[in-house]
mmCIF file of C-alpha atoms (C1' of nucleotides) in Angstrom:
data_model
loop_
_atom_site.group_PDB
_atom_site.id
_atom_site.type_symbol
_atom_site.label_atom_id
_atom_site.label_comp_id
_atom_site.label_asym_id
_atom_site.label_seq_id
_atom_site.Cartn_x
_atom_site.Cartn_y
_atom_site.Cartn_z
ATOM 1 C CA MET A 1373 49.812 37.898 -40.601
ATOM 2 C CA LYS A 1374 53.490 37.096 -40.539
ATOM 3 C CA LEU A 1375 54.790 34.293 -38.377
ATOM 4 C CA GLU A 1376 57.058 36.703 -36.536
ATOM 5 C CA LYS A 1377 54.207 38.938 -35.526
ATOM 6 C CA ALA A 1378 52.037 36.044 -34.448
ATOM 7 C CA ALA A 1379 54.893 34.690 -32.344
ATOM 8 C CA ALA A 1380 55.404 38.076 -30.689
ATOM 9 C CA GLN A 1381 51.721 38.305 -29.802
ATOM 10 C CA LEU A 1382 51.617 34.741 -28.534
ATOM 11 C CA GLU A 1383 54.652 35.385 -26.398
ATOM 12 C CA ALA A 1384 53.068 38.551 -25.050
ATOM 13 C CA LEU A 1385 50.003 36.574 -23.997
ATOM 14 C CA GLY A 1386 52.112 33.650 -22.824
ATOM 15 C CA ASN A 1387 52.826 35.119 -19.428
ATOM 16 C CA PRO A 1388 50.274 34.530 -16.678
ATOM 17 C CA THR A 1389 50.381 38.092 -15.441
ATOM 18 C CA ARG A 1390 49.961 39.526 -18.912
ATOM 19 C CA LEU A 1391 47.237 37.080 -19.872
ATOM 20 C CA GLN A 1392 45.371 38.018 -16.717
ATOM 21 C CA LEU A 1393 45.952 41.671 -17.515
ATOM 22 C CA TYR A 1394 44.630 41.227 -21.010
ATOM 23 C CA ARG A 1395 41.558 39.442 -19.688
ATOM 24 C CA VAL A 1396 40.849 42.299 -17.312
ATOM 25 C CA LEU A 1397 40.942 44.704 -20.227
ATOM 26 C CA VAL A 1398 38.676 42.495 -22.317
ATOM 27 C CA ARG A 1399 36.149 42.375 -19.525
ATOM 28 C CA ALA A 1400 36.273 46.130 -19.171
ATOM 29 C CA GLY A 1401 34.817 46.335 -22.649
ATOM 30 C CA ASP A 1402 34.821 49.356 -24.911
ATOM 31 C CA ASP A 1403 35.102 51.788 -22.015
ATOM 32 C CA GLY A 1404 38.576 50.494 -21.293
ATOM 33 C CA LEU A 1405 40.322 50.890 -17.990
ATOM 34 C CA ALA A 1406 42.846 53.373 -16.623
ATOM 35 C CA VAL A 1407 46.277 51.994 -15.790
ATOM 36 C CA GLY A 1408 45.649 52.831 -12.163
ATOM 37 C CA SER A 1409 42.383 50.894 -12.107
ATOM 38 C CA VAL A 1410 44.107 47.884 -13.585
ATOM 39 C CA GLN A 1411 46.732 48.136 -10.900
ATOM 40 C CA GLY A 1412 44.032 48.128 -8.271
ATOM 41 C CA LYS A 1413 42.569 44.948 -9.707
ATOM 42 C CA LEU A 1414 45.814 43.062 -10.131
ATOM 43 C CA ASP A 1415 47.827 44.402 -7.220
ATOM 44 C CA ILE A 1416 51.256 44.575 -8.819
ATOM 45 C CA PRO A 1417 53.779 47.406 -8.582
ATOM 46 C CA SER A 1418 53.196 50.160 -11.077
ATOM 47 C CA SER A 1419 56.545 49.845 -12.755
ATOM 48 C CA THR A 1420 56.049 46.127 -13.317
ATOM 49 C CA LEU A 1421 52.576 46.728 -14.655
ATOM 50 C CA SER A 1422 53.847 49.417 -16.975
ATOM 51 C CA HIS A 1423 56.383 47.034 -18.503
ATOM 52 C CA HIS A 1424 53.807 44.326 -19.112
ATOM 53 C CA LEU A 1425 51.354 46.798 -20.526
ATOM 54 C CA LYS A 1426 53.969 48.167 -22.870
ATOM 55 C CA ARG A 1427 54.557 44.678 -24.184
ATOM 56 C CA LEU A 1428 50.882 44.230 -25.003
ATOM 57 C CA VAL A 1429 50.726 47.642 -26.642
ATOM 58 C CA ASP A 1430 53.909 47.049 -28.646
ATOM 59 C CA THR A 1431 52.570 43.806 -30.061
ATOM 60 C CA GLY A 1432 49.281 45.406 -31.031
ATOM 61 C CA LEU A 1433 47.023 43.613 -28.583
ATOM 62 C CA VAL A 1434 46.157 46.679 -26.519
ATOM 63 C CA THR A 1435 45.633 50.330 -27.378
ATOM 64 C CA GLN A 1436 45.987 53.355 -25.134
ATOM 65 C CA GLU A 1437 44.369 56.749 -25.106
ATOM 66 C CA ARG A 1438 45.323 59.707 -22.935
ATOM 67 C CA GLN A 1439 42.697 61.428 -20.849
ATOM 68 C CA ALA A 1440 44.462 64.138 -18.914
ATOM 69 C CA THR A 1441 46.871 62.409 -16.547
ATOM 70 C CA THR A 1442 45.283 58.981 -16.829
ATOM 71 C CA LEU A 1443 45.895 56.527 -19.612
ATOM 72 C CA ILE A 1444 42.925 54.491 -20.756
ATOM 73 C CA CYS A 1445 43.799 50.987 -21.969
ATOM 74 C CA ARG A 1446 41.619 48.899 -24.215
ATOM 75 C CA ALA A 1447 41.876 45.372 -25.573
ATOM 76 C CA ASN A 1448 42.335 45.560 -29.314
ATOM 77 C CA TYR A 1449 39.766 43.065 -30.547
ATOM 78 C CA PRO A 1450 40.708 43.172 -34.221
ATOM 79 C CA GLY A 1451 44.254 42.318 -33.180
ATOM 80 C CA MET A 1452 43.071 39.319 -31.213
ATOM 81 C CA ASN A 1453 40.792 38.236 -34.036
ATOM 82 C CA ALA A 1454 43.693 38.356 -36.445
ATOM 83 C CA LEU A 1455 45.751 36.214 -34.106
ATOM 84 C CA ILE A 1456 42.984 33.661 -33.651
ATOM 85 C CA GLY A 1457 42.549 33.652 -37.394
ATOM 86 C CA TYR A 1458 46.232 32.976 -37.880
ATOM 87 C CA LEU A 1459 46.154 30.071 -35.461
ATOM 88 C CA ALA A 1460 43.052 28.644 -37.062
ATOM 89 C CA ASP A 1461 44.281 29.013 -40.623
ATOM 90 C CA GLU A 1462 47.994 28.363 -40.357
ATOM 91 C CA CYS A 1463 48.253 26.148 -37.353
ATOM 92 C CA CYS A 1464 45.158 24.016 -37.288
ATOM 93 C CA ALA A 1465 44.721 21.657 -40.200
ATOM 94 C CA ASP A 1466 41.933 19.756 -38.497
ATOM 95 C CA ALA A 1467 39.024 19.612 -40.918
ATOM 96 C CA ILE A 1468 36.585 20.297 -38.113
ATOM 97 C CA CYS A 1469 38.446 23.365 -36.969
ATOM 98 C CA ALA A 1470 40.157 25.495 -39.584
ATOM 99 C CA PRO A 1471 37.393 26.021 -42.160
ATOM 100 C CA ALA A 1472 34.720 26.558 -39.522
ATOM 101 C CA VAL A 1473 36.644 29.151 -37.563
ATOM 102 C CA GLY A 1474 37.927 30.783 -40.721
ATOM 103 C CA LYS A 1475 34.349 31.294 -41.828
ATOM 104 C CA ALA A 1476 33.249 32.515 -38.407
ATOM 105 C CA LEU A 1477 35.885 35.231 -38.390
ATOM 106 C CA ALA A 1478 35.356 36.321 -41.992
ATOM 107 C CA MET B 365 40.977 25.512 -19.478
ATOM 108 C CA LYS B 366 42.920 27.184 -16.699
ATOM 109 C CA LEU B 367 44.658 30.462 -17.288
ATOM 110 C CA GLU B 368 47.973 28.908 -16.299
ATOM 111 C CA LYS B 369 47.722 26.192 -18.902
ATOM 112 C CA ALA B 370 46.655 28.599 -21.617
ATOM 113 C CA ALA B 371 49.600 30.845 -20.780
ATOM 114 C CA ALA B 372 52.008 27.913 -20.950
ATOM 115 C CA GLN B 373 50.713 26.913 -24.370
ATOM 116 C CA LEU B 374 50.802 30.466 -25.635
ATOM 117 C CA GLU B 375 54.340 30.838 -24.427
ATOM 118 C CA ALA B 376 55.288 27.577 -26.110
ATOM 119 C CA LEU B 377 53.941 28.876 -29.408
ATOM 120 C CA GLY B 378 55.359 32.329 -28.818
ATOM 121 C CA ASN B 379 58.805 31.486 -30.061
ATOM 122 C CA PRO B 380 59.411 31.799 -33.798
ATOM 123 C CA THR B 381 61.315 28.532 -34.011
ATOM 124 C CA ARG B 382 58.665 26.624 -32.107
ATOM 125 C CA LEU B 383 55.786 28.209 -33.995
ATOM 126 C CA GLN B 384 57.477 27.246 -37.251
ATOM 127 C CA LEU B 385 58.029 23.764 -35.862
ATOM 128 C CA TYR B 386 54.410 23.457 -34.890
ATOM 129 C CA ARG B 387 53.313 24.610 -38.332
ATOM 130 C CA VAL B 388 55.472 21.985 -39.977
ATOM 131 C CA LEU B 389 53.767 19.331 -37.874
ATOM 132 C CA VAL B 390 50.320 20.679 -38.688
ATOM 133 C CA ARG B 391 51.100 20.517 -42.380
ATOM 134 C CA ALA B 392 52.335 16.978 -42.035
ATOM 135 C CA GLY B 393 48.799 16.021 -41.088
ATOM 136 C CA ASP B 394 47.726 12.845 -39.383
ATOM 137 C CA ASP B 395 50.757 10.911 -40.592
ATOM 138 C CA GLY B 396 52.950 13.061 -38.410
ATOM 139 C CA LEU B 397 56.653 13.503 -38.943
ATOM 140 C CA ALA B 398 59.737 11.853 -37.470
ATOM 141 C CA VAL B 399 61.995 14.096 -35.404
ATOM 142 C CA GLY B 400 64.725 13.567 -37.960
ATOM 143 C CA SER B 401 62.495 14.685 -40.822
ATOM 144 C CA VAL B 402 61.575 17.813 -38.942
ATOM 145 C CA GLN B 403 65.241 18.493 -38.405
ATOM 146 C CA GLY B 404 65.821 18.167 -42.141
ATOM 147 C CA LYS B 405 63.106 20.714 -42.843
ATOM 148 C CA LEU B 406 64.136 23.276 -40.241
ATOM 149 C CA ASP B 407 67.883 22.771 -40.208
ATOM 150 C CA ILE B 408 68.579 23.244 -36.528
ATOM 151 C CA PRO B 409 70.846 21.137 -34.299
ATOM 152 C CA SER B 410 69.188 18.036 -32.941
ATOM 153 C CA SER B 411 69.639 18.968 -29.315
ATOM 154 C CA THR B 412 68.068 22.367 -29.826
ATOM 155 C CA LEU B 413 65.201 20.804 -31.723
ATOM 156 C CA SER B 414 64.696 18.250 -28.992
ATOM 157 C CA HIS B 415 64.390 20.972 -26.371
ATOM 158 C CA HIS B 416 61.795 22.895 -28.361
ATOM 159 C CA LEU B 417 59.872 19.755 -29.173
ATOM 160 C CA LYS B 418 59.789 18.780 -25.536
ATOM 161 C CA ARG B 419 58.252 22.101 -24.700
ATOM 162 C CA LEU B 420 55.449 21.570 -27.179
ATOM 163 C CA VAL B 421 54.864 18.052 -25.914
ATOM 164 C CA ASP B 422 54.917 19.134 -22.264
ATOM 165 C CA THR B 423 52.285 21.776 -22.875
ATOM 166 C CA GLY B 424 50.048 19.337 -24.711
ATOM 167 C CA LEU B 425 50.293 20.819 -28.184
ATOM 168 C CA VAL B 426 52.170 17.912 -29.733
ATOM 169 C CA THR B 427 52.058 14.155 -29.213
ATOM 170 C CA GLN B 428 54.744 11.597 -29.896
ATOM 171 C CA GLU B 429 54.625 7.934 -30.810
ATOM 172 C CA ARG B 430 57.556 5.568 -31.002
ATOM 173 C CA GLN B 431 58.110 3.546 -34.151
ATOM 174 C CA ALA B 432 61.256 1.548 -33.602
ATOM 175 C CA THR B 433 64.096 4.046 -33.308
ATOM 176 C CA THR B 434 62.206 6.961 -34.760
ATOM 177 C CA LEU B 435 59.786 9.172 -32.897
ATOM 178 C CA ILE B 436 56.739 10.300 -34.806
ATOM 179 C CA CYS B 437 55.473 13.732 -33.812
ATOM 180 C CA ARG B 438 51.968 14.964 -34.435
ATOM 181 C CA ALA B 439 50.208 18.265 -33.865
ATOM 182 C CA ASN B 440 47.542 17.746 -31.229
ATOM 183 C CA TYR B 441 44.534 19.386 -32.856
ATOM 184 C CA PRO B 442 42.183 19.053 -29.898
ATOM 185 C CA GLY B 443 44.800 20.824 -27.809
ATOM 186 C CA MET B 444 44.972 23.693 -30.268
ATOM 187 C CA ASN B 445 41.203 23.845 -30.528
ATOM 188 C CA ALA B 446 40.944 24.133 -26.776
ATOM 189 C CA LEU B 447 43.452 26.979 -26.784
ATOM 190 C CA ILE B 448 41.650 28.824 -29.572
ATOM 191 C CA GLY B 449 38.431 28.266 -27.678
ATOM 192 C CA TYR B 450 39.955 29.743 -24.549
ATOM 193 C CA LEU B 451 41.127 32.827 -26.404
ATOM 194 C CA ALA B 452 37.781 33.263 -28.075
ATOM 195 C CA ASP B 453 35.739 32.753 -24.927
ATOM 196 C CA GLU B 454 37.878 34.290 -22.213
ATOM 197 C CA CYS B 455 39.874 36.871 -24.058
ATOM 198 C CA CYS B 456 37.689 38.165 -26.802
ATOM 199 C CA ALA B 457 34.576 39.982 -25.665
ATOM 200 C CA ASP B 458 33.911 41.380 -29.109
ATOM 201 C CA ALA B 459 30.321 40.525 -29.961
ATOM 202 C CA ILE B 460 31.292 39.677 -33.507
ATOM 203 C CA CYS B 461 33.970 37.291 -32.389
ATOM 204 C CA ALA B 462 33.407 35.312 -29.216
ATOM 205 C CA PRO B 463 29.960 33.804 -29.791
ATOM 206 C CA ALA B 464 30.635 32.944 -33.419
ATOM 207 C CA VAL B 465 33.911 31.166 -32.769
ATOM 208 C CA GLY B 466 32.528 29.520 -29.669
ATOM 209 C CA LYS B 467 29.769 28.014 -31.740
ATOM 210 C CA ALA B 468 32.143 26.972 -34.509
ATOM 211 C CA LEU B 469 34.284 25.011 -32.094
ATOM 212 C CA ALA B 470 31.420 23.419 -30.209
ATOM 213 C "C1'" DA C 354 55.802 78.531 -9.599
ATOM 214 C "C1'" DT C 355 54.367 74.747 -6.637
ATOM 215 C "C1'" DT C 356 51.965 70.864 -5.684
ATOM 216 C "C1'" DC C 357 49.642 66.662 -6.564
ATOM 217 C "C1'" DA C 358 48.334 62.443 -8.938
ATOM 218 C "C1'" DA C 359 49.257 59.206 -12.714
ATOM 219 C "C1'" DT C 360 52.444 56.880 -15.220
ATOM 220 C "C1'" DT C 361 56.901 55.877 -17.220
ATOM 221 C "C1'" DT C 362 61.885 55.394 -17.385
ATOM 222 C "C1'" DC C 363 66.215 54.154 -15.147
ATOM 223 C "C1'" DG C 364 69.025 50.904 -13.216
ATOM 224 C "C1'" DA C 365 70.154 46.738 -11.359
ATOM 225 C "C1'" DA C 366 69.454 41.879 -9.486
ATOM 226 C "C1'" DA C 367 67.388 37.341 -9.963
ATOM 227 C "C1'" DA C 368 65.340 34.029 -12.757
ATOM 228 C "C1'" DT C 369 64.408 31.849 -16.911
ATOM 229 C "C1'" DT C 370 65.133 30.656 -21.690
ATOM 230 C "C1'" DA C 371 67.767 29.584 -25.830
ATOM 231 C "C1'" DT C 372 71.440 27.349 -27.900
ATOM 232 C "C1'" DG C 373 74.369 23.599 -29.155
ATOM 233 C "C1'" DG C 374 78.514 20.350 -28.604
ATOM 234 C "C1'" DA C 375 79.548 16.156 -26.422
ATOM 235 C "C1'" DA C 376 78.179 12.126 -24.167
ATOM 236 C "C1'" DA C 377 74.512 8.947 -23.073
ATOM 237 C "C1'" DT C 378 70.559 6.100 -24.273
ATOM 238 C "C1'" DA C 379 67.175 3.235 -26.999
ATOM 239 C "C1'" DG C 380 66.068 0.026 -30.427
ATOM 240 C "C1'" DC C 381 67.054 -2.874 -33.980
ATOM 241 C "C1'" DA C 382 70.083 -5.607 -37.063
ATOM 242 C "C1'" DT C 383 74.158 -8.427 -37.796
ATOM 243 C "C1'" DA D 1315 78.240 -8.641 -28.154
ATOM 244 C "C1'" DT D 1316 79.014 -5.039 -31.720
ATOM 245 C "C1'" DG D 1317 77.549 -1.651 -34.568
ATOM 246 C "C1'" DC D 1318 74.405 1.675 -36.435
ATOM 247 C "C1'" DT D 1319 70.790 5.145 -36.392
ATOM 248 C "C1'" DA D 1320 67.695 8.124 -33.947
ATOM 249 C "C1'" DT D 1321 66.992 10.869 -30.237
ATOM 250 C "C1'" DT D 1322 67.664 12.661 -25.715
ATOM 251 C "C1'" DT D 1323 70.185 14.261 -21.679
ATOM 252 C "C1'" DC D 1324 74.084 16.653 -19.690
ATOM 253 C "C1'" DC D 1325 76.515 20.654 -19.331
ATOM 254 C "C1'" DA D 1326 77.823 25.195 -19.945
ATOM 255 C "C1'" DT D 1327 77.237 29.836 -21.952
ATOM 256 C "C1'" DA D 1328 74.924 33.738 -23.764
ATOM 257 C "C1'" DA D 1329 70.831 36.197 -24.087
ATOM 258 C "C1'" DT D 1330 66.486 37.582 -22.612
ATOM 259 C "C1'" DT D 1331 62.865 38.275 -19.339
ATOM 260 C "C1'" DT D 1332 60.981 39.427 -14.960
ATOM 261 C "C1'" DT D 1333 60.823 42.177 -11.135
ATOM 262 C "C1'" DC D 1334 60.549 46.455 -8.687
ATOM 263 C "C1'" DG D 1335 62.424 50.569 -5.949
ATOM 264 C "C1'" DA D 1336 63.772 55.089 -6.899
ATOM 265 C "C1'" DA D 1337 63.841 58.927 -9.757
ATOM 266 C "C1'" DA D 1338 61.936 61.340 -13.670
ATOM 267 C "C1'" DT D 1339 58.039 62.887 -16.395
ATOM 268 C "C1'" DT D 1340 53.461 64.519 -17.659
ATOM 269 C "C1'" DG D 1341 49.361 67.187 -17.118
ATOM 270 C "C1'" DA D 1342 46.223 69.619 -14.495
ATOM 271 C "C1'" DA D 1343 45.033 72.455 -10.667
ATOM 272 C "C1'" DT D 1344 46.029 75.997 -7.078
#
DNA sequence: ATTCAATTTCGAAAATTATGGAAATAGCAT
DNA sequence: ATGCTATTTCCATAATTTTCGAAATTGAAT
């Protein structure tokens, strides 16, 4: 993973609303959640939600799939794993941390 | 870890300059690096560097220790571990990921 | 074709962040 | 006290982000 991409993903998650949004999607599991359902849970205007969602999709942390008029959103676990891996490998020299996590994600 | 704190740390790391800066500190290891040395490595104006550094310190990702006129900066590994742990536990429901990393960091 | 529901795009204002020169401060040595 | 080095704070500017109402779009159903 390139530093630029990692930074973009970190920035995407580095907003309370988006982090909360991402968490909601994670908890929804493999079934995902329609944009409208997410809106119901978070209670933010649809246009604001759409912008935040786009940011997560653009950085590769969330995927979307059309089902008729509704858009199903899913947390992209491999993307998150790659990011955690980057942090562990590139940004955590602690002997206790980096090798252990690196192995766990392998 | 609270969502707010995690978001603040993610945002701090979500800037290419600051992520690079953090990486430099990680690579410096336990000896840390003086602000001036960091500046030499990254080649950015001191006032800009100071702002970015402050952000990392404020969010708990970097610590500083005075040695006469120079300030030694160190990556705060426990802080990073806590953040990685948060991401793994709260934001990564993937069966392959969360439990494994959680155990590795325990 | 019209309607309805779901979602995005447009457009614009407010807030925050990034950047860096210049001045201020801190600590030590002379 | 003066000077020197290291670093921060002050200040201003430019750029980006956040927010969200209103209008446009998409897709299905009548």
